PDB file of C-alpha atoms in Angstrom:
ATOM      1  CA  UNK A 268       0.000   0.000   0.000  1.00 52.00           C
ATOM      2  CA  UNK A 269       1.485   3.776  -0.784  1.00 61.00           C
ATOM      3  CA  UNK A 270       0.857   5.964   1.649  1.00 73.00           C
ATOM      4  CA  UNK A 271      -0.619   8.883   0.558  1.00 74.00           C
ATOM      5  CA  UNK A 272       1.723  12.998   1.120  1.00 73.00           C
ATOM      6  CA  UNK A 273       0.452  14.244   4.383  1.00 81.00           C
ATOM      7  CA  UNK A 274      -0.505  18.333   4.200  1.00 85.00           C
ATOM      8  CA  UNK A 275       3.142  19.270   5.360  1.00 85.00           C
ATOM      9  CA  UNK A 276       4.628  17.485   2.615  1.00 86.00           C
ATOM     10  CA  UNK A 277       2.373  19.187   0.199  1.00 83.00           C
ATOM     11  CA  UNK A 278       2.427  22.643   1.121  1.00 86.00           C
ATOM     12  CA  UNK A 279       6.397  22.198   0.716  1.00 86.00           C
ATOM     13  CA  UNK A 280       6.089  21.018  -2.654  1.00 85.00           C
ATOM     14  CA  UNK A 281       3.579  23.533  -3.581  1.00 81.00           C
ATOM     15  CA  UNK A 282       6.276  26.559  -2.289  1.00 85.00           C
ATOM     16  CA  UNK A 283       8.676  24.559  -3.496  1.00 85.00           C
ATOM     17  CA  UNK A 284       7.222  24.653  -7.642  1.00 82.00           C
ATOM     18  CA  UNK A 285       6.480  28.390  -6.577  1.00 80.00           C
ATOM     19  CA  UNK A 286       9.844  29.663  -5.931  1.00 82.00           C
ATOM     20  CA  UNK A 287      11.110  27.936  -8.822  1.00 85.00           C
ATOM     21  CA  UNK A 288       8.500  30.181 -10.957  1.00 85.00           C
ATOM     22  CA  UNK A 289       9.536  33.233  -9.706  1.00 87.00           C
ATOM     23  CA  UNK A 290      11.229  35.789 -11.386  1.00 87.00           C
ATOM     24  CA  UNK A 291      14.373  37.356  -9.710  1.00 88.00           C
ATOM     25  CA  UNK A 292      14.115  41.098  -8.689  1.00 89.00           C
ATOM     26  CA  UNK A 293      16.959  41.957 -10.909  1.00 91.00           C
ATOM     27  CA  UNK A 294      15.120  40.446 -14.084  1.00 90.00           C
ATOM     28  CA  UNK A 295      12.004  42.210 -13.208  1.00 90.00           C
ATOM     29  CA  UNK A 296      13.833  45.708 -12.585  1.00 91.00           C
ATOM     30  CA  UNK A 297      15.860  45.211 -15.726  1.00 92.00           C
ATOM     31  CA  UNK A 298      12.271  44.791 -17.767  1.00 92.00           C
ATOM     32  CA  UNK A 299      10.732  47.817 -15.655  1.00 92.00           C
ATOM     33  CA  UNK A 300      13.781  50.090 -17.115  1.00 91.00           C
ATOM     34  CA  UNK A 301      13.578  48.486 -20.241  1.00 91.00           C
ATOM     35  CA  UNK A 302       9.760  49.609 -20.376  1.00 90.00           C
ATOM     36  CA  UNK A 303      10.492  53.273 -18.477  1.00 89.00           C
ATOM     37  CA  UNK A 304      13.088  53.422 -21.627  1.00 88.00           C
ATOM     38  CA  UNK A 305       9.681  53.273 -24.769  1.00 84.00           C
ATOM     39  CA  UNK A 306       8.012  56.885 -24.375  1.00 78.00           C
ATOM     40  CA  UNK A 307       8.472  59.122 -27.656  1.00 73.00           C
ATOM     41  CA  UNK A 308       7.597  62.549 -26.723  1.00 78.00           C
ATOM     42  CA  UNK A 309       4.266  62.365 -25.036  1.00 83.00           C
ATOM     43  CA  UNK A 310       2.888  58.683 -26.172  1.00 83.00           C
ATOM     44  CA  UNK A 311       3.399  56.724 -22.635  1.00 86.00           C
ATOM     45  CA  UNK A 312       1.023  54.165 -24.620  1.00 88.00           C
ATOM     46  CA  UNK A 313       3.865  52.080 -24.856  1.00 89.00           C
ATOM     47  CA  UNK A 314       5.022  52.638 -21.994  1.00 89.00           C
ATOM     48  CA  UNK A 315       1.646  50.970 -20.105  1.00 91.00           C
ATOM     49  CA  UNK A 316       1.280  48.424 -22.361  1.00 91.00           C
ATOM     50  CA  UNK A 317       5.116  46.918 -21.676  1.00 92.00           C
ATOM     51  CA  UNK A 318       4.551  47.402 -17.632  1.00 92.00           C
ATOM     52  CA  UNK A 319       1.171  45.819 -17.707  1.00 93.00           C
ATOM     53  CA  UNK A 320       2.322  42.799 -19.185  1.00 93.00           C
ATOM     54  CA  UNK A 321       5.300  42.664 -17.337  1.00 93.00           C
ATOM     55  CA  UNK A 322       2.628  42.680 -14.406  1.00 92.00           C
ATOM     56  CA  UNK A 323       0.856  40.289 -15.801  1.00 93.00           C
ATOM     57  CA  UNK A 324       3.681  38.100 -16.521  1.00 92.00           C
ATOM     58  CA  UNK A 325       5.833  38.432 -13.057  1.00 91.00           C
ATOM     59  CA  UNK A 326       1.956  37.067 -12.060  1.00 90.00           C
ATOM     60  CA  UNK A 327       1.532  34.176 -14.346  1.00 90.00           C
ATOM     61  CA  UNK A 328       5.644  33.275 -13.092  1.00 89.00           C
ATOM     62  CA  UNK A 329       7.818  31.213 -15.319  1.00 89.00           C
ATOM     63  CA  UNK A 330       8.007  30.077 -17.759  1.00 88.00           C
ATOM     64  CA  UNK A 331       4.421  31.389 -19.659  1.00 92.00           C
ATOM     65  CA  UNK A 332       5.138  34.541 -17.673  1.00 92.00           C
ATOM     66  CA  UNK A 333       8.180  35.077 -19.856  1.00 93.00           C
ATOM     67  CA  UNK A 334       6.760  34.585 -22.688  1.00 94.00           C
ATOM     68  CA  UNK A 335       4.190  37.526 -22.246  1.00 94.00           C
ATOM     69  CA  UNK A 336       6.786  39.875 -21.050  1.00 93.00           C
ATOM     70  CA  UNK A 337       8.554  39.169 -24.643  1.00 93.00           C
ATOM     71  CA  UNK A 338       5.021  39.354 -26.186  1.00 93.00           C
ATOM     72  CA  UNK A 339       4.663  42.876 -24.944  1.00 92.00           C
ATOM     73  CA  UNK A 340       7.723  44.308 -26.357  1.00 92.00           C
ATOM     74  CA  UNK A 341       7.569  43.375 -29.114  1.00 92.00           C
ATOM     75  CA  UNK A 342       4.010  44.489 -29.186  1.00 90.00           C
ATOM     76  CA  UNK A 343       5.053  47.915 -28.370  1.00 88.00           C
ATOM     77  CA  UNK A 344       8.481  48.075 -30.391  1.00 82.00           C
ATOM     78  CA  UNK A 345       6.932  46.317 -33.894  1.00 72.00           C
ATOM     79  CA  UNK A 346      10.480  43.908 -34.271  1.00 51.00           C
ATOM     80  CA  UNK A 347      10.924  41.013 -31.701  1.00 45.00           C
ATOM     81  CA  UNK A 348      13.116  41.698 -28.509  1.00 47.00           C
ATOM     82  CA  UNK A 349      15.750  39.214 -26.970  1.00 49.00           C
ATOM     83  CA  UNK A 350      14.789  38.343 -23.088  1.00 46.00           C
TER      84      UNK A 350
END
């Protein structure tokens, strides 16, 4: 018979998987200067659109996360962006 993960167990798996899908302050500063760097003369449209999905993304966590983050650049910049 298996014995089945008491709640302790769990939980540490659980924070476990949600550390590993975290992004690292550094990455997510890096993006926020990255996105502080878009506005042409008075359009901050770009701007908003780049922090809101890195928002959205540092949310979601890796790796989907990432992949919005990229998503909004390149929205915002028309020509794809490294990450």
């Amino acid at each position: 018979m298996s014995q089945e993960p008491n709640a302790e167990e769990l939980l540490k798996k659980f924070e476990a998987i949600c550390r590993e899908q975290q992004y690292e302050f550094e990455a997510i500063y890096a993006d926020v200067r990255k996105a502080l760097a878009l506005p042409d003369g008075t359009n901050h449209g770009p701007t908003l659109v780049a922090l809101a999905c890195i928002a959205i993304g540092v949310l979601v966590g890796k790796p989907y996360g990432g992949q919005i983050i990229k998503s909004g650049f390149e929205a915002v910049s028309g020509e794809k962006q490294e990450k």
